[in-house]
């Protein structure tokens, strides 16, 4: 077997639910589910037969959802970034990820109901960042700092220097 890399996300019992939600929303697959065994030496809050680890794939990237317990909650120290083609894609993903207890955060970030942090980045914003026009990038960044869900038209107007 050749070596592989996967990002492991620590959950407190909801790894399978999160993986199912992510793969349904974004496309992907559940690639394997491992369960706690009767004779395992894990904490008592994980009963035999409950999910230990879920392996799943999003956009060709491998992930693992580990039900490890409450001691290490998810935080903004790790986030999943998705490049969105247009406002419709960004809006649909943002709305789905913030539904049912998710939280909007500044600058296009959000936390879903499981506590996972996400960044939804418009392709247009990446192009503006790569332009090399420092003044235009500063205007666009200033506009971004006032937003939660990013508005591409407003970002583009700020980049061009159009009056608000």
C-alpha positions as a Markdown table, in Angstrom:
| # | Residue | x | y | z |
|---|---|---|---|---|
| 1 | Unk | 0.0 | 0.0 | 0.0 |
| 2 | Unk | 1.3 | 3.5 | -0.8 |
| 3 | Unk | 1.2 | 6.2 | 1.8 |
| 4 | Unk | -1.8 | 8.5 | 1.8 |
| 5 | Unk | -2.8 | 11.7 | 3.6 |
| 6 | Unk | -6.1 | 12.5 | 5.2 |
| 7 | Unk | -7.3 | 15.4 | 7.4 |
| 8 | Unk | -8.7 | 14.0 | 10.7 |
| 9 | Unk | -11.5 | 16.0 | 12.2 |
| 10 | Unk | -12.3 | 15.4 | 15.9 |
| 11 | Unk | -16.0 | 15.1 | 16.8 |
| 12 | Unk | -17.9 | 14.4 | 20.0 |
| 13 | Unk | -20.1 | 11.6 | 18.7 |
| 14 | Unk | -21.4 | 13.2 | 15.5 |
| 15 | Unk | -18.7 | 12.2 | 13.0 |
| 16 | Unk | -21.0 | 10.0 | 10.9 |
| 17 | Unk | -23.8 | 12.6 | 10.9 |
| 18 | Unk | -21.3 | 15.3 | 9.8 |
| 19 | Unk | -19.7 | 13.2 | 7.1 |
| 20 | Unk | -23.1 | 12.2 | 5.7 |
| 21 | Unk | -24.2 | 15.9 | 5.7 |
| 22 | Unk | -21.0 | 17.1 | 4.0 |
| 23 | Unk | -21.0 | 14.4 | 1.3 |
| 24 | Unk | -24.7 | 15.0 | 0.6 |
| 25 | Unk | -24.2 | 18.8 | 0.4 |
| 26 | Unk | -20.9 | 19.0 | -1.5 |
| 27 | Unk | -20.7 | 15.7 | -3.3 |
| 28 | Unk | -18.3 | 13.0 | -2.3 |
| 29 | Unk | -18.5 | 9.7 | -0.6 |
| 30 | Unk | -18.4 | 7.8 | 2.7 |
| 31 | Unk | -15.5 | 5.4 | 2.2 |
| 32 | Unk | -15.6 | 3.5 | 5.4 |
| 33 | Unk | -17.0 | 3.3 | 8.9 |
| 34 | Unk | -15.1 | 1.8 | 11.9 |
| 35 | Unk | -16.9 | 1.1 | 15.2 |
| 36 | Unk | -15.8 | 0.9 | 18.8 |
| 37 | Unk | -15.4 | -2.8 | 19.8 |
| 38 | Unk | -16.6 | -4.5 | 22.9 |
| 39 | Unk | -13.0 | -4.9 | 24.3 |
| 40 | Unk | -11.7 | -1.5 | 23.4 |
| 41 | Unk | -9.9 | 0.6 | 26.0 |
| 42 | Unk | -11.7 | 3.8 | 25.0 |
| 43 | Unk | -13.7 | 6.1 | 27.4 |
| 44 | Unk | -17.0 | 4.7 | 28.7 |
| 45 | Unk | -19.1 | 7.3 | 26.8 |
| 46 | Unk | -18.3 | 5.4 | 23.6 |
| 47 | Unk | -20.2 | 2.1 | 23.7 |
| 48 | Unk | -19.4 | -0.9 | 21.6 |
| 49 | Unk | -20.9 | -0.6 | 18.2 |
| 50 | Unk | -20.9 | 3.2 | 18.1 |
| 51 | Unk | -18.9 | 4.9 | 15.3 |
| 52 | Unk | -15.2 | 5.4 | 16.0 |
| 53 | Unk | -14.0 | 6.7 | 12.7 |
| 54 | Unk | -15.7 | 7.7 | 9.4 |
| 55 | Unk | -13.5 | 8.0 | 6.2 |
| 56 | Unk | -15.0 | 10.3 | 3.6 |
| 57 | Unk | -14.0 | 12.2 | 0.5 |
| 58 | Unk | -14.9 | 15.7 | -0.6 |
| 59 | Unk | -13.7 | 17.2 | -3.9 |
| 60 | Unk | -11.1 | 14.4 | -4.1 |
| 61 | Unk | -9.7 | 15.2 | -0.7 |
| 62 | Unk | -9.6 | 12.5 | 2.0 |
| 63 | Unk | -11.0 | 13.2 | 5.5 |
| 64 | Unk | -11.5 | 11.2 | 8.6 |
| 65 | Unk | -14.2 | 12.0 | 11.2 |
| 66 | Unk | -13.0 | 10.7 | 14.6 |
| 67 | Unk | -15.5 | 10.4 | 17.5 |
| 68 | Unk | -12.9 | 11.1 | 20.2 |
| 69 | Unk | -14.9 | 12.8 | 22.9 |
| 70 | Unk | -15.5 | 16.3 | 24.2 |
| 71 | Unk | -11.9 | 17.2 | 25.2 |
| 72 | Unk | -10.9 | 18.6 | 21.8 |
| 73 | Unk | -13.7 | 20.7 | 20.2 |
| 74 | Unk | -13.4 | 21.9 | 16.6 |
| 75 | Unk | -12.1 | 25.5 | 16.3 |
| 76 | Unk | -11.2 | 28.1 | 13.7 |
| 77 | Unk | -7.6 | 26.8 | 13.9 |
| 78 | Unk | -8.7 | 24.4 | 11.2 |
| 79 | Unk | -11.1 | 25.3 | 8.5 |
| 80 | Unk | -12.3 | 23.9 | 5.1 |
| 81 | Unk | -12.0 | 26.4 | 2.3 |
| 82 | Unk | -14.2 | 26.1 | -0.8 |
| 83 | Unk | -13.8 | 28.2 | -3.9 |
| 84 | Unk | -17.2 | 29.2 | -5.3 |
| 85 | Unk | -17.8 | 29.9 | -8.9 |
| 86 | Unk | -20.5 | 32.6 | -8.4 |
| 87 | Unk | -22.9 | 34.2 | -6.0 |
| 88 | Unk | -25.5 | 31.5 | -6.5 |
| 89 | Unk | -23.1 | 28.7 | -5.5 |
| 90 | Unk | -21.8 | 30.8 | -2.6 |
| 91 | Unk | -25.3 | 31.6 | -1.3 |
| 92 | Unk | -26.5 | 28.0 | -1.5 |
| 93 | Unk | -23.5 | 26.6 | 0.3 |
| 94 | Unk | -23.5 | 29.3 | 2.9 |
| 95 | Unk | -27.2 | 28.9 | 3.6 |
| 96 | Unk | -26.9 | 25.1 | 3.9 |
| 97 | Unk | -23.9 | 25.2 | 6.1 |
| 98 | Unk | -25.4 | 27.8 | 8.5 |
| 99 | Unk | -28.8 | 26.0 | 8.7 |
| 100 | Unk | -29.9 | 24.2 | 11.8 |
| 101 | Unk | -27.6 | 25.9 | 14.3 |
| 102 | Unk | -24.6 | 27.1 | 12.1 |
| 103 | Unk | -23.2 | 30.5 | 12.8 |
| 104 | Unk | -22.2 | 33.3 | 10.4 |
| 105 | Unk | -18.7 | 34.7 | 11.0 |
| 106 | Unk | -17.0 | 37.7 | 9.6 |
| 107 | Unk | -15.3 | 37.8 | 6.2 |
| 108 | Unk | -17.1 | 34.9 | 4.6 |
| 109 | Unk | -16.3 | 32.4 | 7.4 |
| 110 | Unk | -19.0 | 30.3 | 9.1 |
| 111 | Unk | -19.3 | 27.5 | 11.6 |
| 112 | Unk | -21.7 | 24.7 | 10.8 |
| 113 | Unk | -23.9 | 23.0 | 13.3 |
| 114 | Unk | -21.1 | 20.5 | 14.2 |
| 115 | Unk | -18.6 | 23.4 | 15.0 |
| 116 | Unk | -16.6 | 22.9 | 11.8 |
| 117 | Unk | -15.3 | 26.2 | 10.4 |
| 118 | Unk | -15.6 | 26.9 | 6.7 |
| 119 | Unk | -14.4 | 29.7 | 4.3 |
| 120 | Unk | -16.4 | 30.2 | 1.2 |
| 121 | Unk | -14.2 | 32.2 | -1.3 |
| 122 | Unk | -15.5 | 33.5 | -4.6 |
| 123 | Unk | -13.3 | 32.9 | -7.6 |
| 124 | Unk | -13.7 | 36.6 | -8.5 |
| 125 | Unk | -12.1 | 37.5 | -5.1 |
| 126 | Unk | -9.1 | 35.3 | -5.8 |
| 127 | Unk | -8.7 | 37.0 | -9.2 |
| 128 | Unk | -8.9 | 40.4 | -7.6 |
| 129 | Unk | -6.3 | 39.4 | -5.0 |
| 130 | Unk | -3.9 | 38.3 | -7.7 |
| 131 | Unk | -4.3 | 41.5 | -9.7 |
| 132 | Unk | -1.4 | 43.2 | -7.9 |
| 133 | Unk | -3.3 | 46.5 | -7.6 |
| 134 | Unk | -2.7 | 47.3 | -4.0 |
| 135 | Unk | -5.2 | 50.2 | -3.7 |
| 136 | Unk | -7.9 | 48.2 | -5.3 |
| 137 | Unk | -7.2 | 45.1 | -3.2 |
| 138 | Unk | -7.3 | 47.3 | 0.0 |
| 139 | Unk | -10.7 | 48.7 | -1.0 |
| 140 | Unk | -12.0 | 45.2 | -1.7 |
| 141 | Unk | -10.6 | 43.9 | 1.6 |
| 142 | Unk | -12.2 | 46.8 | 3.5 |
| 143 | Unk | -15.5 | 45.9 | 2.0 |
| 144 | Unk | -15.0 | 42.2 | 2.9 |
| 145 | Unk | -14.3 | 43.1 | 6.5 |
| 146 | Unk | -17.8 | 44.5 | 6.9 |
| 147 | Unk | -19.5 | 41.3 | 5.6 |
| 148 | Unk | -20.5 | 37.9 | 6.9 |
| 149 | Unk | -21.8 | 36.2 | 3.7 |
| 150 | Unk | -19.7 | 37.7 | 0.9 |
| 151 | Unk | -21.4 | 39.7 | -1.7 |
| 152 | Unk | -19.4 | 39.4 | -4.9 |
| 153 | Unk | -21.0 | 42.5 | -6.6 |
| 154 | Unk | -20.1 | 44.7 | -3.6 |
| 155 | Unk | -16.6 | 43.3 | -3.5 |
| 156 | Unk | -16.1 | 44.0 | -7.3 |
| 157 | Unk | -17.5 | 47.5 | -6.9 |
| 158 | Unk | -15.1 | 48.3 | -4.1 |
| 159 | Unk | -12.3 | 46.9 | -6.1 |
| 160 | Unk | -13.1 | 49.2 | -9.0 |
| 161 | Unk | -13.5 | 52.1 | -6.7 |
| 162 | Unk | -17.2 | 52.7 | -7.4 |
| 163 | Unk | -18.9 | 54.9 | -4.8 |
| 164 | Unk | -21.2 | 53.0 | -2.5 |
